[in-house]
mmCIF file of C-alpha atoms and ligand atoms in Angstrom:
data_model
loop_
_atom_site.group_PDB
_atom_site.id
_atom_site.type_symbol
_atom_site.label_atom_id
_atom_site.label_comp_id
_atom_site.label_asym_id
_atom_site.label_seq_id
_atom_site.Cartn_x
_atom_site.Cartn_y
_atom_site.Cartn_z
ATOM 1 C CA MET E 109 95.826 57.672 -45.950
ATOM 2 C CA SER E 110 93.606 60.515 -44.680
ATOM 3 C CA ASN E 111 89.853 60.204 -44.551
ATOM 4 C CA PRO E 112 87.885 61.265 -47.514
ATOM 5 C CA SER E 113 86.593 64.903 -46.952
ATOM 6 C CA ILE E 114 83.013 66.185 -47.374
ATOM 7 C CA LEU E 115 81.884 69.739 -47.311
ATOM 8 C CA ILE E 116 78.175 70.045 -46.284
ATOM 9 C CA LEU E 117 76.310 73.118 -47.382
ATOM 10 C CA PRO E 118 72.775 72.744 -46.083
ATOM 11 C CA GLY E 119 71.661 76.109 -47.578
ATOM 12 C CA ASP E 120 68.105 77.264 -47.187
ATOM 13 C CA GLY E 121 64.477 76.272 -46.489
ATOM 14 C CA ILE E 122 64.286 72.538 -45.914
ATOM 15 C CA GLY E 123 68.013 72.175 -46.731
ATOM 16 C CA PRO E 124 69.181 72.061 -43.100
ATOM 17 C CA GLU E 125 66.404 69.729 -42.115
ATOM 18 C CA VAL E 126 67.148 67.105 -44.848
ATOM 19 C CA MET E 127 70.777 67.390 -44.390
ATOM 20 C CA ALA E 128 70.599 66.593 -40.655
ATOM 21 C CA GLU E 129 69.327 63.159 -41.806
ATOM 22 C CA VAL E 130 72.246 62.688 -44.163
ATOM 23 C CA ARG E 131 74.395 63.410 -41.141
ATOM 24 C CA LYS E 132 72.720 60.467 -39.339
ATOM 25 C CA VAL E 133 73.690 58.215 -42.263
ATOM 26 C CA ILE E 134 77.185 59.457 -42.390
ATOM 27 C CA GLY E 135 77.554 58.784 -38.620
ATOM 28 C CA TRP E 136 76.120 55.333 -39.205
ATOM 29 C CA TYR E 137 78.800 54.506 -41.747
ATOM 30 C CA GLY E 138 81.494 55.657 -39.106
ATOM 31 C CA ASP E 139 79.977 53.754 -36.251
ATOM 32 C CA LYS E 140 78.849 50.554 -37.936
ATOM 33 C CA ARG E 141 81.190 50.196 -40.972
ATOM 34 C CA ASP E 142 84.212 51.976 -39.819
ATOM 35 C CA ILE E 143 84.094 54.266 -42.780
ATOM 36 C CA GLN E 144 85.132 57.686 -41.559
ATOM 37 C CA PHE E 145 84.582 60.967 -43.379
ATOM 38 C CA ASP E 146 86.145 64.331 -42.476
ATOM 39 C CA VAL E 147 82.980 66.404 -42.453
ATOM 40 C CA SER E 148 82.972 70.292 -42.428
ATOM 41 C CA GLU E 149 79.984 72.509 -42.815
ATOM 42 C CA ASP E 150 79.448 76.015 -44.263
ATOM 43 C CA LEU E 151 76.781 78.508 -45.645
ATOM 44 C CA VAL E 152 75.570 78.860 -49.067
ATOM 45 C CA GLY E 153 72.546 80.655 -50.820
ATOM 46 C CA GLY E 154 70.364 82.953 -48.587
ATOM 47 C CA ALA E 155 71.903 81.724 -45.405
ATOM 48 C CA ALA E 156 75.371 82.950 -46.676
ATOM 49 C CA TYR E 157 73.770 86.198 -47.876
ATOM 50 C CA ASP E 158 72.426 86.838 -44.374
ATOM 51 C CA ALA E 159 75.836 86.299 -42.811
ATOM 52 C CA HIS E 160 78.187 87.684 -45.348
ATOM 53 C CA GLY E 161 76.156 89.692 -47.947
ATOM 54 C CA THR E 162 77.075 87.311 -50.634
ATOM 55 C CA PRO E 163 75.381 83.877 -51.562
ATOM 56 C CA LEU E 164 78.775 82.066 -51.532
ATOM 57 C CA HIS E 165 81.777 83.465 -49.547
ATOM 58 C CA ASP E 166 85.237 83.177 -51.278
ATOM 59 C CA ASP E 167 86.502 81.125 -48.343
ATOM 60 C CA THR E 168 83.628 78.655 -48.948
ATOM 61 C CA MET E 169 84.348 78.495 -52.584
ATOM 62 C CA ALA E 170 87.988 77.544 -51.805
ATOM 63 C CA LYS E 171 87.069 74.896 -49.363
ATOM 64 C CA ALA E 172 84.734 73.424 -51.978
ATOM 65 C CA GLN E 173 87.697 73.183 -54.414
ATOM 66 C CA GLU E 174 89.714 71.264 -51.873
ATOM 67 C CA VAL E 175 87.366 68.648 -50.523
ATOM 68 C CA ASP E 176 86.671 65.209 -52.139
ATOM 69 C CA ALA E 177 82.967 66.031 -52.388
ATOM 70 C CA VAL E 178 80.337 68.762 -51.576
ATOM 71 C CA LEU E 179 76.925 67.974 -50.455
ATOM 72 C CA LEU E 180 74.458 70.717 -50.971
ATOM 73 C CA GLY E 181 70.873 70.856 -49.513
ATOM 74 C CA ALA E 182 68.900 73.614 -51.267
ATOM 75 C CA VAL E 183 69.074 77.278 -51.973
ATOM 76 C CA GLY E 184 66.427 80.097 -52.180
ATOM 77 C CA GLY E 185 63.320 81.342 -50.675
ATOM 78 C CA PRO E 186 60.689 84.239 -50.945
ATOM 79 C CA LYS E 187 62.630 86.385 -48.525
ATOM 80 C CA TYR E 188 65.395 86.647 -51.107
ATOM 81 C CA ASP E 189 63.185 87.509 -54.120
ATOM 82 C CA VAL E 190 63.741 91.222 -53.682
ATOM 83 C CA LEU E 191 67.589 90.885 -53.774
ATOM 84 C CA ASP E 192 69.630 92.035 -56.743
ATOM 85 C CA PHE E 193 70.100 89.327 -59.324
ATOM 86 C CA SER E 194 73.860 89.273 -58.688
ATOM 87 C CA VAL E 195 73.406 88.224 -54.995
ATOM 88 C CA LYS E 196 70.296 85.950 -55.227
ATOM 89 C CA PRO E 197 70.814 82.601 -53.452
ATOM 90 C CA GLU E 198 70.896 80.719 -56.934
ATOM 91 C CA ARG E 199 74.018 82.603 -57.969
ATOM 92 C CA GLY E 200 75.913 80.786 -55.057
ATOM 93 C CA LEU E 201 75.005 77.339 -56.486
ATOM 94 C CA LEU E 202 75.741 78.504 -60.113
ATOM 95 C CA ARG E 203 79.191 79.797 -58.944
ATOM 96 C CA LEU E 204 79.949 76.519 -57.417
ATOM 97 C CA ARG E 205 79.007 74.598 -60.621
ATOM 98 C CA LYS E 206 80.880 77.023 -62.753
ATOM 99 C CA GLU E 207 84.179 77.356 -60.782
ATOM 100 C CA MET E 208 84.278 73.755 -59.898
ATOM 101 C CA ASP E 209 83.688 73.056 -63.607
ATOM 102 C CA LEU E 210 81.072 70.451 -62.884
ATOM 103 C CA TYR E 211 79.910 69.859 -66.482
ATOM 104 C CA ALA E 212 78.290 66.558 -66.221
ATOM 105 C CA ASN E 213 75.087 66.529 -64.126
ATOM 106 C CA LEU E 214 73.590 63.148 -63.439
ATOM 107 C CA ARG E 215 69.995 63.016 -62.743
ATOM 108 C CA PRO E 216 68.623 59.520 -62.278
ATOM 109 C CA ALA E 217 64.789 59.183 -62.452
ATOM 110 C CA GLN E 218 63.895 55.808 -60.850
ATOM 111 C CA CYS E 219 60.521 54.650 -59.918
ATOM 112 C CA PHE E 220 60.467 52.692 -56.659
ATOM 113 C CA ASP E 221 57.979 49.846 -56.829
ATOM 114 C CA ALA E 222 56.229 50.999 -53.520
ATOM 115 C CA LEU E 223 55.523 54.383 -55.019
ATOM 116 C CA ALA E 224 54.341 53.568 -58.726
ATOM 117 C CA ASP E 225 50.971 54.540 -57.693
ATOM 118 C CA PHE E 226 52.136 57.962 -56.925
ATOM 119 C CA SER E 227 52.826 59.068 -60.385
ATOM 120 C CA SER E 228 50.346 61.199 -62.327
ATOM 121 C CA LEU E 229 50.898 58.556 -65.070
ATOM 122 C CA LYS E 230 49.487 55.053 -65.298
ATOM 123 C CA LYS E 231 51.323 52.493 -63.153
ATOM 124 C CA ASP E 232 52.402 50.397 -66.083
ATOM 125 C CA VAL E 233 53.940 53.382 -67.846
ATOM 126 C CA VAL E 234 56.214 53.998 -64.853
ATOM 127 C CA ALA E 235 56.686 50.843 -62.899
ATOM 128 C CA GLY E 236 60.308 49.740 -62.992
ATOM 129 C CA LEU E 237 61.364 53.021 -64.766
ATOM 130 C CA ASP E 238 65.084 53.673 -64.400
ATOM 131 C CA ILE E 239 66.519 56.349 -66.607
ATOM 132 C CA MET E 240 69.541 58.715 -66.253
ATOM 133 C CA ILE E 241 69.617 62.166 -67.632
ATOM 134 C CA VAL E 242 73.014 63.715 -68.146
ATOM 135 C CA ARG E 243 72.610 67.460 -68.136
ATOM 136 C CA GLU E 244 75.426 69.729 -69.318
ATOM 137 C CA LEU E 245 75.989 72.083 -66.414
ATOM 138 C CA THR E 246 78.539 74.674 -66.946
ATOM 139 C CA SER E 247 77.729 76.281 -70.216
ATOM 140 C CA GLY E 248 74.845 77.065 -72.611
ATOM 141 C CA ILE E 249 72.297 79.826 -72.062
ATOM 142 C CA TYR E 250 72.885 79.815 -68.352
ATOM 143 C CA PHE E 251 76.322 81.356 -68.753
ATOM 144 C CA GLY E 252 76.469 82.598 -72.332
ATOM 145 C CA GLU E 253 77.719 86.089 -73.181
ATOM 146 C CA PRO E 254 76.289 88.605 -74.110
ATOM 147 C CA ARG E 255 73.619 88.612 -71.461
ATOM 148 C CA GLY E 256 71.729 91.331 -69.605
ATOM 149 C CA ILE E 257 68.853 93.919 -69.893
ATOM 150 C CA ILE E 258 69.789 96.794 -72.157
ATOM 151 C CA GLU E 259 67.999 99.893 -73.482
ATOM 152 C CA GLU E 260 67.150 99.851 -77.123
ATOM 153 C CA GLY E 261 65.210 102.774 -78.451
ATOM 154 C CA ASN E 262 62.556 103.464 -76.020
ATOM 155 C CA GLU E 263 62.229 99.973 -74.562
ATOM 156 C CA ARG E 264 64.289 97.469 -72.714
ATOM 157 C CA VAL E 265 65.596 94.084 -74.182
ATOM 158 C CA GLY E 266 66.417 91.030 -72.204
ATOM 159 C CA ILE E 267 69.266 89.042 -73.656
ATOM 160 C CA ASN E 268 70.729 85.599 -73.050
ATOM 161 C CA THR E 269 72.962 83.592 -75.351
ATOM 162 C CA GLN E 270 73.008 79.872 -76.026
ATOM 163 C CA ARG E 271 76.679 79.044 -76.753
ATOM 164 C CA TYR E 272 78.438 75.717 -76.835
ATOM 165 C CA THR E 273 82.109 74.951 -77.915
ATOM 166 C CA GLU E 274 82.797 71.571 -79.439
ATOM 167 C CA SER E 275 84.955 70.629 -76.531
ATOM 168 C CA GLU E 276 82.057 71.333 -73.991
ATOM 169 C CA ILE E 277 79.798 68.981 -75.995
ATOM 170 C CA ASP E 278 82.500 66.383 -76.449
ATOM 171 C CA ARG E 279 83.274 66.025 -72.787
ATOM 172 C CA VAL E 280 79.596 65.745 -71.414
ATOM 173 C CA ALA E 281 78.764 63.424 -74.404
ATOM 174 C CA ARG E 282 81.759 61.188 -73.301
ATOM 175 C CA SER E 283 80.387 61.137 -69.781
ATOM 176 C CA ALA E 284 76.936 60.016 -71.014
ATOM 177 C CA PHE E 285 78.486 57.368 -73.354
ATOM 178 C CA GLU E 286 80.563 56.060 -70.318
ATOM 179 C CA LEU E 287 77.440 55.829 -68.200
ATOM 180 C CA ALA E 288 75.440 54.114 -71.041
ATOM 181 C CA MET E 289 78.238 51.373 -71.314
ATOM 182 C CA LYS E 290 77.641 50.522 -67.657
ATOM 183 C CA ARG E 291 73.900 50.434 -68.218
ATOM 184 C CA ASP E 292 71.705 49.262 -71.021
ATOM 185 C CA LYS E 293 73.902 50.790 -73.804
ATOM 186 C CA LYS E 294 71.368 53.175 -75.198
ATOM 187 C CA LEU E 295 71.876 56.832 -75.432
ATOM 188 C CA CYS E 296 69.327 59.436 -76.672
ATOM 189 C CA SER E 297 70.819 63.055 -77.244
ATOM 190 C CA MET E 298 68.186 65.840 -77.236
ATOM 191 C CA GLU E 299 68.519 69.301 -78.755
ATOM 192 C CA LYS E 300 66.734 71.617 -81.259
ATOM 193 C CA ALA E 301 68.747 71.108 -84.225
ATOM 194 C CA ASN E 302 65.747 72.075 -86.366
ATOM 195 C CA VAL E 303 65.905 75.595 -85.122
ATOM 196 C CA MET E 304 69.204 76.277 -83.322
ATOM 197 C CA GLU E 305 72.783 76.182 -84.781
ATOM 198 C CA SER E 306 74.154 75.141 -81.228
ATOM 199 C CA GLY E 307 71.740 72.203 -81.691
ATOM 200 C CA ILE E 308 73.292 71.354 -85.090
ATOM 201 C CA LEU E 309 76.806 71.425 -83.625
ATOM 202 C CA TRP E 310 75.542 69.443 -80.628
ATOM 203 C CA ARG E 311 74.222 66.591 -82.784
ATOM 204 C CA GLU E 312 77.413 66.544 -84.982
ATOM 205 C CA VAL E 313 79.749 66.342 -81.939
ATOM 206 C CA VAL E 314 77.674 63.675 -80.099
ATOM 207 C CA THR E 315 77.495 61.578 -83.381
ATOM 208 C CA GLU E 316 81.293 61.889 -83.781
ATOM 209 C CA VAL E 317 82.072 60.976 -80.069
ATOM 210 C CA GLY E 318 79.621 57.973 -80.508
ATOM 211 C CA LYS E 319 82.130 56.398 -83.000
ATOM 212 C CA ASP E 320 84.356 55.693 -79.988
ATOM 213 C CA TYR E 321 81.483 53.806 -78.440
ATOM 214 C CA PRO E 322 80.248 51.555 -81.305
ATOM 215 C CA GLU E 323 78.426 49.206 -78.638
ATOM 216 C CA VAL E 324 76.155 52.073 -77.543
ATOM 217 C CA GLU E 325 73.000 52.521 -79.622
ATOM 218 C CA LEU E 326 72.729 56.311 -80.215
ATOM 219 C CA SER E 327 69.633 58.135 -81.131
ATOM 220 C CA HIS E 328 68.718 61.816 -81.551
ATOM 221 C CA MET E 329 65.483 63.588 -80.723
ATOM 222 C CA TYR E 330 64.278 67.231 -80.754
ATOM 223 C CA ALA E 331 63.901 68.213 -77.147
ATOM 224 C CA ASP E 332 60.290 69.053 -77.409
ATOM 225 C CA ALA E 333 59.532 65.675 -78.941
ATOM 226 C CA GLY E 334 61.689 64.231 -76.067
ATOM 227 C CA ALA E 335 59.550 65.793 -73.539
ATOM 228 C CA MET E 336 56.506 64.311 -75.151
ATOM 229 C CA GLN E 337 58.144 60.741 -75.380
ATOM 230 C CA LEU E 338 59.160 61.110 -71.728
ATOM 231 C CA CYS E 339 55.492 61.438 -70.764
ATOM 232 C CA ARG E 340 54.211 58.963 -73.337
ATOM 233 C CA TRP E 341 56.570 55.961 -72.861
ATOM 234 C CA PRO E 342 59.550 56.808 -70.626
ATOM 235 C CA LYS E 343 60.920 53.243 -70.447
ATOM 236 C CA GLN E 344 62.106 53.637 -74.097
ATOM 237 C CA PHE E 345 64.998 55.556 -72.670
ATOM 238 C CA ASP E 346 68.055 54.479 -70.824
ATOM 239 C CA VAL E 347 70.545 57.421 -70.734
ATOM 240 C CA ILE E 348 69.646 60.947 -72.073
ATOM 241 C CA VAL E 349 72.223 63.708 -72.744
ATOM 242 C CA THR E 350 71.195 67.087 -73.230
ATOM 243 C CA ASP E 351 72.183 70.814 -72.738
ATOM 244 C CA ASN E 352 71.773 72.908 -69.625
ATOM 245 C CA LEU E 353 68.444 74.420 -70.092
ATOM 246 C CA PHE E 354 66.722 71.535 -71.850
ATOM 247 C CA GLY E 355 68.203 69.322 -69.048
ATOM 248 C CA ASP E 356 66.720 71.654 -66.392
ATOM 249 C CA LEU E 357 63.257 71.196 -67.893
ATOM 250 C CA LEU E 358 63.444 67.602 -68.882
ATOM 251 C CA SER E 359 64.816 66.397 -65.532
ATOM 252 C CA ASP E 360 61.958 68.102 -63.611
ATOM 253 C CA ALA E 361 59.609 66.471 -65.926
ATOM 254 C CA ALA E 362 61.263 63.016 -65.602
ATOM 255 C CA ALA E 363 61.435 63.530 -61.833
ATOM 256 C CA MET E 364 57.642 63.851 -61.643
ATOM 257 C CA LEU E 365 57.171 60.552 -63.553
ATOM 258 C CA THR E 366 58.494 58.869 -60.359
ATOM 259 C CA GLY E 367 55.845 60.401 -58.168
ATOM 260 C CA SER E 368 57.666 62.735 -56.064
ATOM 261 C CA LEU E 369 60.373 65.359 -56.480
ATOM 262 C CA GLY E 370 61.406 64.490 -52.968
ATOM 263 C CA MET E 371 62.925 61.228 -53.978
ATOM 264 C CA LEU E 372 65.465 62.252 -56.632
ATOM 265 C CA PRO E 373 69.196 62.794 -56.074
ATOM 266 C CA SER E 374 71.702 64.133 -58.436
ATOM 267 C CA ALA E 375 75.549 64.322 -58.947
ATOM 268 C CA SER E 376 77.490 66.989 -60.682
ATOM 269 C CA LEU E 377 80.943 65.837 -61.779
ATOM 270 C CA GLY E 378 83.948 67.499 -63.209
ATOM 271 C CA LYS E 379 87.462 66.541 -64.108
ATOM 272 C CA PRO E 380 89.502 64.098 -61.996
ATOM 273 C CA MET E 381 91.516 65.809 -59.207
ATOM 274 C CA ALA E 382 95.150 64.921 -58.364
ATOM 275 C CA ASN E 383 93.850 61.971 -56.205
ATOM 276 C CA GLY E 384 91.958 60.572 -59.029
ATOM 277 C CA ARG E 385 88.464 61.414 -57.679
ATOM 278 C CA PRO E 386 86.329 63.712 -59.835
ATOM 279 C CA LYS E 387 85.516 67.169 -58.737
ATOM 280 C CA ALA E 388 81.970 66.541 -57.403
ATOM 281 C CA LEU E 389 78.849 68.137 -55.862
ATOM 282 C CA TYR E 390 75.781 66.098 -54.771
ATOM 283 C CA GLU E 391 72.372 67.619 -54.275
ATOM 284 C CA PRO E 392 68.791 66.699 -54.350
ATOM 285 C CA VAL E 393 66.777 67.707 -57.426
ATOM 286 C CA HIS E 394 64.181 69.380 -55.287
ATOM 287 C CA GLY E 395 64.369 72.992 -54.144
ATOM 288 C CA SER E 396 64.255 74.679 -50.758
ATOM 289 C CA ALA E 397 60.384 74.194 -50.472
ATOM 290 C CA PRO E 398 60.000 77.358 -48.158
ATOM 291 C CA ASP E 399 56.237 76.589 -47.710
ATOM 292 C CA ILE E 400 57.076 73.492 -45.546
ATOM 293 C CA ALA E 401 60.431 74.541 -44.214
ATOM 294 C CA GLY E 402 61.045 74.200 -40.461
ATOM 295 C CA GLN E 403 58.029 71.920 -39.915
ATOM 296 C CA GLY E 404 59.599 68.461 -39.976
ATOM 297 C CA LYS E 405 57.565 67.568 -43.087
ATOM 298 C CA ALA E 406 60.314 67.481 -45.736
ATOM 299 C CA ASN E 407 61.323 64.183 -47.360
ATOM 300 C CA PRO E 408 64.966 63.589 -46.791
ATOM 301 C CA ILE E 409 65.307 60.735 -49.298
ATOM 302 C CA ALA E 410 66.525 62.670 -52.261
ATOM 303 C CA CYS E 411 69.329 64.174 -50.000
ATOM 304 C CA ILE E 412 70.230 60.852 -48.505
ATOM 305 C CA LEU E 413 70.257 59.180 -52.088
ATOM 306 C CA SER E 414 72.582 62.078 -53.147
ATOM 307 C CA PHE E 415 75.023 60.792 -50.498
ATOM 308 C CA ALA E 416 74.590 57.295 -51.984
ATOM 309 C CA MET E 417 75.655 58.721 -55.254
ATOM 310 C CA ALA E 418 78.681 60.235 -53.589
ATOM 311 C CA LEU E 419 79.645 56.819 -52.197
ATOM 312 C CA ARG E 420 79.290 55.386 -55.756
ATOM 313 C CA TYR E 421 80.896 58.182 -57.842
ATOM 314 C CA SER E 422 83.425 59.853 -55.400
ATOM 315 C CA PHE E 423 84.454 57.186 -53.061
ATOM 316 C CA ASP E 424 84.363 54.115 -55.192
ATOM 317 C CA MET E 425 82.045 52.320 -52.615
ATOM 318 C CA GLY E 426 79.388 50.960 -54.964
ATOM 319 C CA ALA E 427 78.483 48.136 -52.650
ATOM 320 C CA GLU E 428 77.827 50.657 -49.719
ATOM 321 C CA ALA E 429 75.767 52.789 -52.144
ATOM 322 C CA ASP E 430 73.799 49.674 -53.073
ATOM 323 C CA ARG E 431 73.310 49.071 -49.298
ATOM 324 C CA LEU E 432 71.982 52.670 -48.722
ATOM 325 C CA GLU E 433 69.623 52.452 -51.754
ATOM 326 C CA ALA E 434 68.245 49.076 -50.664
ATOM 327 C CA ALA E 435 67.594 50.516 -47.131
ATOM 328 C CA VAL E 436 65.650 53.308 -48.800
ATOM 329 C CA GLU E 437 63.636 50.880 -50.821
ATOM 330 C CA LYS E 438 62.940 48.698 -47.793
ATOM 331 C CA VAL E 439 61.619 51.606 -45.807
ATOM 332 C CA LEU E 440 59.356 52.543 -48.662
ATOM 333 C CA ALA E 441 58.199 48.963 -49.095
ATOM 334 C CA ASP E 442 57.309 48.888 -45.394
ATOM 335 C CA GLY E 443 54.926 51.673 -46.064
ATOM 336 C CA VAL E 444 56.896 54.456 -44.151
ATOM 337 C CA ARG E 445 55.830 57.834 -45.823
ATOM 338 C CA THR E 446 56.622 61.441 -45.440
ATOM 339 C CA ALA E 447 53.768 63.909 -46.178
ATOM 340 C CA ASP E 448 54.657 64.199 -49.882
ATOM 341 C CA LEU E 449 54.134 60.538 -50.351
ATOM 342 C CA LEU E 450 50.561 60.284 -48.780
ATOM 343 C CA GLY E 451 47.645 58.975 -50.723
ATOM 344 C CA GLU E 452 47.017 55.479 -49.239
ATOM 345 C CA GLU E 453 44.237 55.000 -46.825
ATOM 346 C CA GLY E 454 45.036 54.909 -43.154
ATOM 347 C CA VAL E 455 48.777 55.919 -43.426
ATOM 348 C CA ASP E 456 49.993 58.529 -41.068
ATOM 349 C CA PRO E 457 53.003 60.695 -42.345
ATOM 350 C CA VAL E 458 56.180 60.295 -40.511
ATOM 351 C CA SER E 459 58.423 63.429 -39.873
ATOM 352 C CA THR E 460 61.743 64.146 -41.657
ATOM 353 C CA SER E 461 63.731 62.795 -38.694
ATOM 354 C CA GLU E 462 61.546 59.717 -38.323
ATOM 355 C CA MET E 463 62.113 58.932 -42.014
ATOM 356 C CA GLY E 464 65.856 59.324 -41.337
ATOM 357 C CA ASP E 465 65.717 57.121 -38.322
ATOM 358 C CA ALA E 466 63.842 54.413 -40.297
ATOM 359 C CA ILE E 467 66.453 54.437 -43.012
ATOM 360 C CA VAL E 468 69.240 54.090 -40.302
ATOM 361 C CA ALA E 469 67.336 51.147 -38.748
ATOM 362 C CA ALA E 470 67.099 49.516 -42.198
ATOM 363 C CA LEU E 471 70.832 49.950 -42.543
ATOM 364 C CA ASP E 472 71.273 48.267 -39.177
ATOM 365 C CA ALA E 473 69.178 45.382 -40.428
ATOM 366 C CA SER E 474 71.318 45.055 -43.513
ATOM 367 C CA LEU E 475 74.374 44.023 -41.396
HETATM 368 C C1 IPM O 769 68.201 72.853 -60.763
HETATM 369 C C2 IPM O 769 67.619 74.162 -60.359
HETATM 370 C C3 IPM O 769 68.692 75.302 -60.587
HETATM 371 C C4 IPM O 769 68.835 75.409 -62.102
HETATM 372 C C5 IPM O 769 68.430 76.728 -59.975
HETATM 373 C C6 IPM O 769 68.185 76.604 -58.483
HETATM 374 C C7 IPM O 769 69.467 77.695 -60.238
HETATM 375 O O1 IPM O 769 66.409 74.465 -61.004
HETATM 376 O O2 IPM O 769 69.175 72.518 -60.200
HETATM 377 O O3 IPM O 769 67.599 72.214 -61.602
HETATM 378 O O4 IPM O 769 68.139 76.137 -62.732
HETATM 379 O O5 IPM O 769 69.909 74.888 -62.590
HETATM 380 MG MG1 MG O 770 65.787 72.856 -62.115
#
């Protein structure tokens, strides 16, 4: 059987720096565990625009459709703010999500013990936190038609459309119930059924799907109340399922509960391919952080943990994913900190590549 294939798209800003550390980890699995991947690399976002005048070349899109998993760094930067909307770096990422039909975006928010003090919330509110947000990623207001800026009378009107079909809700709800079955069997669905018809339909379809998962305790919350509850007592949640836009907001809020955006990975999964693996793209939740790009300050952990998710969800190597996550946990417990994680007295930050090296050393120690 051929090696599993990975397409690496480092993208912009700190993307290439953090991805270089993922490469070290991939190399470690080849050298020390004899787990080989066929790795190729290409451009996305502003980097692709600079080279090709488009944030995602058709050839790159075609490659992404063929590989077993795509690993993406980050896209965007101030340099590209002036570009027309249609060629902004973010459009490259949105095209990948849409054309690969990656409808279930898994965003874990986990608080590492060593970092519980970093949260802006009290330690007992976040210590031991382990929740999973499942965000619908291919529909809703991000893609709904009509959209645009039109002239009406003597002024302009900006339009976006929130739109969900029953089947779109059904499939992401099923992904969330399946995950809940493997976790604490609790699922909270969030929408605004009090003001939006799409929210009413969302609640109905999720409730219907829930009949196939009688063991899962299903609850519903308005998304605004959900945001409040996430800050008040996040440990009440296990899995949360929500739409594209609410999921964008709630996952940033949940991420910050854990102390640093630099810690959180994500997996975006679609339908199974012919080989049984799901279409998949893995990326850190953080952005391209142009303010610190190129300085060796970025935290590579979110990107490395995204690779751990690839091991788990694409390659069925749960034990190796556990090993990598444990290595990250060990390094943090040992007090190794990138600049975003500073706060303790007398701790000097390590660079991006030193953090990568420390994680590889912890992997070595795990053998
Ligand atoms: C995210 C980001 C993206 C989104 C941007 C970069 C298009 O904020 O992945 O959460 O809005 O989905
Ligand atoms: Mg976001």
